[in-house]
Short mmCIF file of C-alpha atoms and ligand atoms in Angstrom, two decimals:
data_model
loop_
_atom_site.label_atom_id
_atom_site.label_comp_id
_atom_site.label_asym_id
_atom_site.label_seq_id
_atom_site.Cartn_x
_atom_site.Cartn_y
_atom_site.Cartn_z
CA CYS A 1 -11.50 12.40 -39.01
CA GLU A 2 -11.65 15.92 -37.46
CA ALA A 3 -13.69 14.82 -34.49
CA LEU A 4 -11.32 12.04 -33.66
CA SER A 5 -8.57 14.63 -33.43
CA LYS A 6 -10.20 16.65 -30.66
CA PRO A 7 -9.97 16.13 -27.09
CA LEU A 8 -12.87 14.35 -25.26
CA PRO A 9 -14.85 16.25 -23.01
CA ALA A 10 -14.01 14.71 -19.31
CA ARG A 11 -17.38 13.31 -18.80
CA GLU A 12 -17.28 11.52 -21.96
CA LEU A 13 -14.03 9.95 -21.13
CA LYS A 14 -15.26 9.16 -17.63
CA ALA A 15 -18.15 7.06 -19.47
CA ILE A 16 -15.93 5.21 -21.49
CA LEU A 17 -13.81 4.23 -18.72
CA THR A 18 -16.48 3.16 -16.64
CA LYS A 19 -17.76 0.94 -19.65
CA TYR A 20 -14.28 -0.65 -19.97
CA ARG A 21 -13.95 -1.21 -16.39
CA SER A 22 -17.21 -3.33 -16.56
CA MET A 23 -15.51 -5.24 -19.35
CA PHE A 24 -12.43 -6.32 -17.59
CA ASP A 25 -11.66 -10.35 -17.69
CA CYS A 26 -12.98 -12.00 -14.48
CA SER A 27 -12.74 -15.37 -15.71
CA PRO A 28 -11.47 -17.98 -13.23
CA ASP A 29 -7.88 -17.89 -14.91
CA ALA A 30 -7.80 -14.13 -14.89
CA LEU A 31 -8.76 -14.18 -11.32
CA ARG A 32 -6.07 -16.51 -10.23
CA THR A 33 -3.45 -15.23 -12.28
CA ALA A 34 -4.27 -11.55 -10.82
CA LEU A 35 -4.27 -13.19 -7.20
CA GLN A 36 -0.69 -14.85 -8.05
CA ASN A 37 0.73 -11.49 -9.30
CA GLN A 38 -0.48 -9.89 -6.02
CA GLU A 39 -2.39 -7.12 -8.07
CA PHE A 40 -4.80 -7.15 -5.14
CA PHE A 41 -4.01 -4.91 -1.89
CA LEU A 42 -5.73 -3.65 0.81
CA LYS A 43 -6.78 -0.10 1.99
CA LEU A 44 -7.35 0.45 5.99
CA GLN A 45 -10.14 2.62 7.07
CA PRO A 46 -9.77 4.03 10.60
CA LYS A 47 -12.27 3.33 13.14
CA LEU A 48 -12.69 5.84 16.09
CA ALA A 49 -13.69 5.08 19.72
CA LEU A 50 -16.42 8.15 20.23
CA ARG A 51 -16.07 8.01 24.17
CA GLU A 52 -12.04 8.57 23.99
CA ARG A 53 -11.69 9.90 20.48
CA VAL A 54 -8.93 7.52 19.54
CA ILE A 55 -8.34 5.32 16.83
CA SER A 56 -9.14 1.86 18.03
CA GLY A 57 -8.82 -0.04 14.67
CA PHE A 58 -8.88 -0.60 11.05
CA GLU A 59 -11.06 -2.25 8.67
CA ALA A 60 -9.28 -3.59 5.60
CA LEU A 61 -10.71 -3.00 2.40
CA LEU A 62 -9.83 -4.77 -0.68
CA ARG A 63 -8.60 -3.25 -3.93
CA TRP A 64 -7.75 -4.57 -7.49
CA ASN A 65 -4.90 -2.62 -8.85
CA HIS A 66 -5.62 -3.60 -12.64
CA PRO A 67 -2.69 -3.30 -15.05
CA GLN A 68 -4.83 -1.75 -17.58
CA PHE A 69 -7.74 -0.10 -15.71
CA GLY A 70 -6.10 0.82 -12.42
CA GLU A 71 -7.89 0.67 -9.06
CA ILE A 72 -10.99 -1.11 -9.20
CA LEU A 73 -13.65 -1.15 -5.96
CA PRO A 74 -14.54 -4.76 -4.57
CA ASN A 75 -18.16 -4.53 -5.54
CA LYS A 76 -17.04 -4.92 -9.04
CA PHE A 77 -14.77 -8.01 -8.65
CA ILE A 78 -15.82 -10.01 -5.35
CA PRO A 79 -19.03 -11.24 -6.88
CA GLU A 80 -16.94 -12.78 -9.65
CA PHE A 81 -15.08 -14.52 -7.05
CA GLU A 82 -17.83 -15.99 -5.33
CA LYS A 83 -19.54 -16.91 -8.59
CA HIS A 84 -16.74 -18.87 -9.48
CA ASN A 85 -16.21 -20.51 -6.07
CA LEU A 86 -12.73 -18.70 -5.55
CA PHE A 87 -14.15 -17.14 -2.30
CA LYS A 88 -11.57 -19.25 -0.26
CA LEU A 89 -8.41 -18.35 -2.24
CA LEU A 90 -9.64 -14.65 -1.98
CA SER A 91 -10.18 -14.95 1.69
CA ASP A 92 -7.03 -16.47 2.52
CA TYR A 93 -5.33 -13.94 0.53
CA VAL A 94 -6.89 -11.09 2.28
CA VAL A 95 -6.62 -12.67 5.85
CA GLU A 96 -2.86 -13.21 5.17
CA HIS A 97 -2.20 -9.51 3.71
CA SER A 98 -4.17 -8.29 6.91
CA CYS A 99 -1.61 -10.39 9.04
CA ILE A 100 1.35 -8.54 7.23
CA SER A 101 -0.38 -5.20 7.79
CA VAL A 102 -1.12 -5.88 11.47
CA LYS A 103 2.86 -6.89 12.05
CA LYS A 104 3.73 -3.51 9.90
CA ILE A 105 1.67 -1.46 12.47
CA ASP A 106 2.81 -3.42 15.21
CA ALA A 107 6.74 -2.71 14.31
CA SER A 108 6.06 0.83 13.91
CA GLY A 109 5.68 1.25 17.64
CA CYS A 110 1.92 1.76 17.65
CA VAL A 111 0.10 0.14 20.70
CA PRO A 112 -1.64 -3.08 19.21
CA ILE A 113 -4.75 -2.35 17.57
CA GLN A 114 -7.67 -4.45 16.13
CA THR A 115 -7.90 -5.06 12.45
CA SER A 116 -11.08 -5.99 10.73
CA VAL A 117 -11.53 -8.18 7.64
CA ASN A 118 -14.17 -8.96 5.56
CA ILE A 119 -15.02 -12.84 4.72
CA SER A 120 -17.17 -13.84 1.97
CA ALA A 121 -20.43 -15.70 1.83
CA GLY A 122 -19.21 -18.99 0.85
CA ASP A 123 -16.51 -18.99 3.81
CA LEU A 124 -19.14 -19.73 6.48
CA SER A 125 -20.11 -22.92 4.94
CA ASP A 126 -16.72 -24.44 5.10
CA LEU A 127 -16.20 -26.10 8.23
CA GLU A 128 -12.64 -25.98 7.76
CA LEU A 129 -12.57 -22.18 8.08
CA ALA A 130 -11.50 -21.60 11.75
CA ASN A 131 -8.48 -23.93 11.20
CA ARG A 132 -7.73 -22.43 7.91
CA LEU A 133 -7.59 -18.87 9.05
CA LYS A 134 -5.84 -19.87 12.63
CA ARG A 135 -3.12 -21.68 10.24
CA ILE A 136 -2.60 -18.32 8.29
CA CYS A 137 -2.58 -16.26 11.51
CA SER A 138 0.29 -18.59 13.21
CA SER A 139 2.48 -18.47 10.39
CA ASN A 140 2.54 -14.86 10.19
CA PHE A 141 2.99 -14.82 14.09
CA VAL A 142 -0.28 -12.79 14.39
CA ASP A 143 -2.62 -13.66 17.60
CA PRO A 144 -6.13 -14.11 15.96
CA ARG A 145 -7.46 -12.00 18.94
CA GLN A 146 -6.09 -8.99 17.07
CA ILE A 147 -8.43 -9.79 13.98
CA THR A 148 -11.96 -9.14 13.93
CA LEU A 149 -13.98 -11.04 10.92
CA GLU A 150 -16.91 -8.98 9.55
CA ILE A 151 -19.66 -11.07 8.24
CA THR A 152 -23.00 -9.72 6.70
CA GLU A 153 -26.48 -10.33 7.83
CA THR A 154 -27.20 -11.81 4.80
CA VAL A 155 -24.50 -13.98 4.69
CA ALA A 156 -24.87 -15.53 8.04
CA MET A 157 -28.61 -15.98 7.80
CA ALA A 158 -28.43 -18.03 4.61
CA ASP A 159 -27.63 -21.33 6.68
CA PRO A 160 -27.86 -20.37 10.27
CA VAL A 161 -26.94 -23.69 11.72
CA THR A 162 -23.68 -24.19 9.88
CA ALA A 163 -22.94 -20.37 10.32
CA MET A 164 -23.50 -20.67 14.02
CA ASP A 165 -21.15 -23.88 14.20
CA ASN A 166 -18.39 -21.97 12.23
CA LEU A 167 -18.68 -18.84 14.04
CA THR A 168 -18.39 -20.70 17.38
CA ARG A 169 -15.12 -22.63 16.18
CA LEU A 170 -13.89 -19.00 14.99
CA ARG A 171 -14.44 -17.39 18.63
CA LEU A 172 -12.90 -20.30 20.15
CA ALA A 173 -9.80 -19.96 17.89
CA GLY A 174 -9.63 -16.51 19.53
CA PHE A 175 -11.12 -14.25 16.56
CA LYS A 176 -13.82 -11.68 17.29
CA LEU A 177 -16.78 -11.58 15.24
CA SER A 178 -18.76 -8.60 13.87
CA LEU A 179 -22.09 -8.45 12.08
CA ASP A 180 -21.71 -6.31 8.97
CA ASP A 181 -24.46 -4.16 7.25
CA PHE A 182 -26.71 -4.92 10.25
CA GLY A 183 -30.52 -3.45 9.72
CA THR A 184 -30.90 -3.84 5.98
CA GLY A 185 -30.82 -8.20 5.98
CA PHE A 186 -33.26 -10.09 7.08
CA SER A 187 -31.86 -11.40 10.30
CA SER A 188 -34.24 -12.01 13.48
CA LEU A 189 -33.55 -10.90 17.11
CA ALA A 190 -33.51 -14.33 18.10
CA PHE A 191 -30.37 -15.04 15.67
CA LEU A 192 -28.71 -11.82 17.18
CA ARG A 193 -29.10 -13.21 20.64
CA ASN A 194 -28.15 -16.60 19.66
CA MET A 195 -24.73 -15.91 17.58
CA PRO A 196 -21.52 -15.05 19.29
CA PHE A 197 -20.99 -11.80 17.67
CA ASN A 198 -18.71 -9.11 19.61
CA GLU A 199 -19.70 -6.24 17.50
CA ILE A 200 -22.56 -5.03 15.39
CA LYS A 201 -22.18 -2.45 12.55
CA ILE A 202 -24.96 -0.22 11.87
CA ASP A 203 -25.51 -0.18 7.99
CA MET A 204 -24.53 3.42 6.60
CA LEU A 205 -28.12 3.76 5.18
CA PHE A 206 -29.41 4.58 8.89
CA VAL A 207 -26.34 7.09 9.36
CA ARG A 208 -26.18 8.93 6.25
CA GLU A 209 -29.57 10.75 7.02
CA ALA A 210 -29.31 10.68 10.65
CA LEU A 211 -29.29 14.43 10.90
CA ARG A 212 -32.21 15.00 9.05
CA SER A 213 -34.45 11.71 10.21
CA LYS A 214 -36.07 11.12 13.37
CA SER A 215 -36.93 7.61 12.61
CA ASP A 216 -33.17 7.03 11.65
CA GLN A 217 -32.41 8.43 15.13
CA THR A 218 -34.60 5.71 17.05
CA ILE A 219 -33.24 2.99 14.67
CA ILE A 220 -29.72 3.82 15.87
CA LYS A 221 -30.54 4.45 19.57
CA ALA A 222 -32.65 1.17 19.40
CA ILE A 223 -29.42 -0.93 18.04
CA ASN A 224 -27.18 0.67 20.43
CA SER A 225 -29.45 -0.59 23.39
CA LEU A 226 -29.63 -4.20 21.78
CA GLY A 227 -25.80 -3.85 21.78
CA LYS A 228 -25.77 -3.15 25.26
CA ALA A 229 -28.09 -5.79 26.38
CA PHE A 230 -26.44 -8.55 24.30
CA ASN A 231 -22.94 -7.22 25.36
CA MET A 232 -21.78 -6.35 21.82
CA SER A 233 -20.09 -2.92 20.86
CA VAL A 234 -21.83 -0.96 18.16
CA VAL A 235 -19.97 0.73 15.23
CA ALA A 236 -21.65 3.30 13.19
CA GLU A 237 -20.88 3.09 9.35
CA GLY A 238 -20.71 6.00 6.89
CA CYS A 239 -20.18 8.91 8.83
CA GLU A 240 -19.74 11.79 6.62
CA ASP A 241 -19.38 15.19 8.61
CA ALA A 242 -18.77 16.56 12.23
CA GLU A 243 -22.52 17.01 13.09
CA THR A 244 -23.19 13.29 12.36
CA LEU A 245 -20.20 12.44 14.72
CA ASP A 246 -21.52 14.17 17.48
CA LEU A 247 -24.85 12.87 16.82
CA LEU A 248 -23.66 9.34 16.96
CA GLU A 249 -21.81 9.98 20.35
CA LYS A 250 -24.88 11.51 21.82
CA LEU A 251 -26.97 8.42 20.54
CA GLU A 252 -24.39 6.19 22.60
CA CYS A 253 -22.43 4.69 19.84
CA ASP A 254 -19.31 2.92 20.63
CA PHE A 255 -17.46 3.68 17.36
CA ALA A 256 -17.74 5.48 14.12
CA GLN A 257 -16.18 4.87 11.06
CA GLY A 258 -16.72 7.21 7.63
CA PHE A 259 -15.21 9.56 5.15
CA HIS A 260 -15.32 12.24 7.98
CA ILE A 261 -12.65 10.29 10.09
CA SER A 262 -10.76 8.89 7.06
CA ARG A 263 -11.28 7.45 3.86
CA PRO A 264 -9.64 3.89 3.32
CA LEU A 265 -5.71 4.49 3.37
CA THR A 266 -2.74 2.82 2.43
CA VAL A 267 -1.04 0.90 4.92
CA ASP A 268 1.85 3.32 5.11
CA ASP A 269 -0.52 6.41 5.23
CA ALA A 270 -2.67 4.49 7.91
CA ILE A 271 0.53 4.13 9.93
CA GLU A 272 1.26 7.57 9.53
CA PHE A 273 -2.46 8.67 10.48
CA LEU A 274 -2.14 6.47 13.60
CA HIS A 275 0.80 8.33 14.61
CA SER A 276 -0.67 11.72 14.23
CA HIS A 277 -3.99 10.99 16.12
CA SER A 278 -2.55 9.00 18.99
CA ASN A 279 -1.93 11.14 22.27
P1 C2E B 1 -18.30 -3.05 3.98
O1 C2E B 1 -17.35 -3.92 4.45
O2 C2E B 1 -19.73 -2.40 4.63
O3 C2E B 1 -17.27 -1.56 4.15
C1 C2E B 1 -17.78 -0.30 3.94
C2 C2E B 1 -17.85 0.23 2.72
O4 C2E B 1 -18.22 1.63 2.85
C3 C2E B 1 -16.39 0.36 1.96
O5 C2E B 1 -16.68 0.25 0.37
C4 C2E B 1 -15.86 1.78 2.35
O6 C2E B 1 -14.90 2.43 1.73
C5 C2E B 1 -17.11 2.45 2.27
N1 C2E B 1 -17.51 3.78 3.21
C6 C2E B 1 -16.57 3.85 4.14
N2 C2E B 1 -16.90 5.04 4.85
C7 C2E B 1 -17.78 5.74 4.16
C8 C2E B 1 -18.70 6.76 4.27
O7 C2E B 1 -18.47 7.82 5.00
N3 C2E B 1 -19.23 7.25 3.24
C9 C2E B 1 -19.65 6.47 2.07
N4 C2E B 1 -20.68 6.64 0.93
N5 C2E B 1 -18.97 5.16 2.12
C10 C2E B 1 -18.26 4.70 2.84
P2 C2E B 1 -15.63 -0.72 -0.36
O8 C2E B 1 -14.13 -0.59 -0.07
O9 C2E B 1 -16.13 -0.18 -2.02
O10 C2E B 1 -16.14 -1.93 0.01
C11 C2E B 1 -17.74 -2.33 -0.42
C12 C2E B 1 -17.73 -3.72 0.20
O11 C2E B 1 -17.12 -4.78 -0.52
C13 C2E B 1 -17.64 -3.92 1.78
O12 C2E B 1 -18.64 -3.17 2.40
C14 C2E B 1 -17.35 -5.31 1.68
O13 C2E B 1 -18.55 -5.93 1.93
C15 C2E B 1 -16.81 -5.72 0.68
N6 C2E B 1 -15.28 -5.94 0.64
C16 C2E B 1 -14.17 -5.16 0.75
N7 C2E B 1 -12.93 -5.94 0.95
C17 C2E B 1 -13.52 -7.26 1.06
C18 C2E B 1 -12.57 -8.46 1.05
O14 C2E B 1 -11.52 -8.12 1.45
N8 C2E B 1 -13.49 -9.68 1.25
C19 C2E B 1 -14.50 -9.51 1.04
N9 C2E B 1 -15.46 -10.58 0.90
N10 C2E B 1 -15.31 -8.54 1.08
C20 C2E B 1 -14.90 -6.88 0.96
MG1 MG B 2 -16.99 -4.52 6.18
MG1 MG B 3 -20.78 -2.27 6.31
MG1 MG B 4 -21.30 -3.26 2.80
#
């Protein structure tokens, strides 16, 4: 019919695509097959040291290069892995691929830098976690001290006793630990004091409006003093412009991440970025 022969407006096309993307197959078999076929890959987002203004590391962020629907963001598929209890497979995959990119970055002649890896909710209840991750690092010839594991506040709070046990084992194995999305979950100050984190990441909720919001600035400043008192470095997430970057430095954040510094990059682009931003 005539309507079908006309090209669809971009907005409608986008809506249809979004609808299909939310319908992709997330059965356990489909997820396993996609992992086996290496359809997942990592993008690396640079992390900037504010005082020195040098790139001090990358955060590995997972993407699904779906054969039908193209690049899919993690919020769409990570909950599916968790729902089907496949998070171990996923985290092993992510740590292994992070090790591969660490080796590639080191081999490119850059100074060795830190790579941060997000691990899943369920991981923290597996007491074999530290051994599992240590084994993956050693079979890829990567020192665990080059890897920072990011854990969200909510995840670490679900079972604090087991979490504490696991976090201690991870530290003993050499991994660094980062408390992700801080300030929006339910952790108490006692929790922060007792857990062996090396780093706190301020949730972007407080960063994105910081220029206009005095109360967000107060919160950022308070988290920075907590970080100093507990000997943890502080990273601000979601820095989207130069003015915010200057403000974060003034408020004494140690590090910043965000689209203003760089969007997440492919491993090759990340290496190029690193070379062009090192003095
Ligand atoms: P996250 O760990 O808090 O990662 C930060 C998210 O913010 C990333 O989204 C990143 O692309 C985005 N972002 C960075 N800078 C900016 C900015 O300036 N503005 C805005 N609006 N956004 C910014 P992404 O890649 O979609 O990841 C979303 C979440 O998915 C991550 O939040 C993390 O919790 C989870 N995730 C990502 N990769 C993995 C993984 O390999 N394993 C697990 N378990 N979770 C992962
Ligand atoms: Mg993270
Ligand atoms: Mg975060
Ligand atoms: Mg997040």
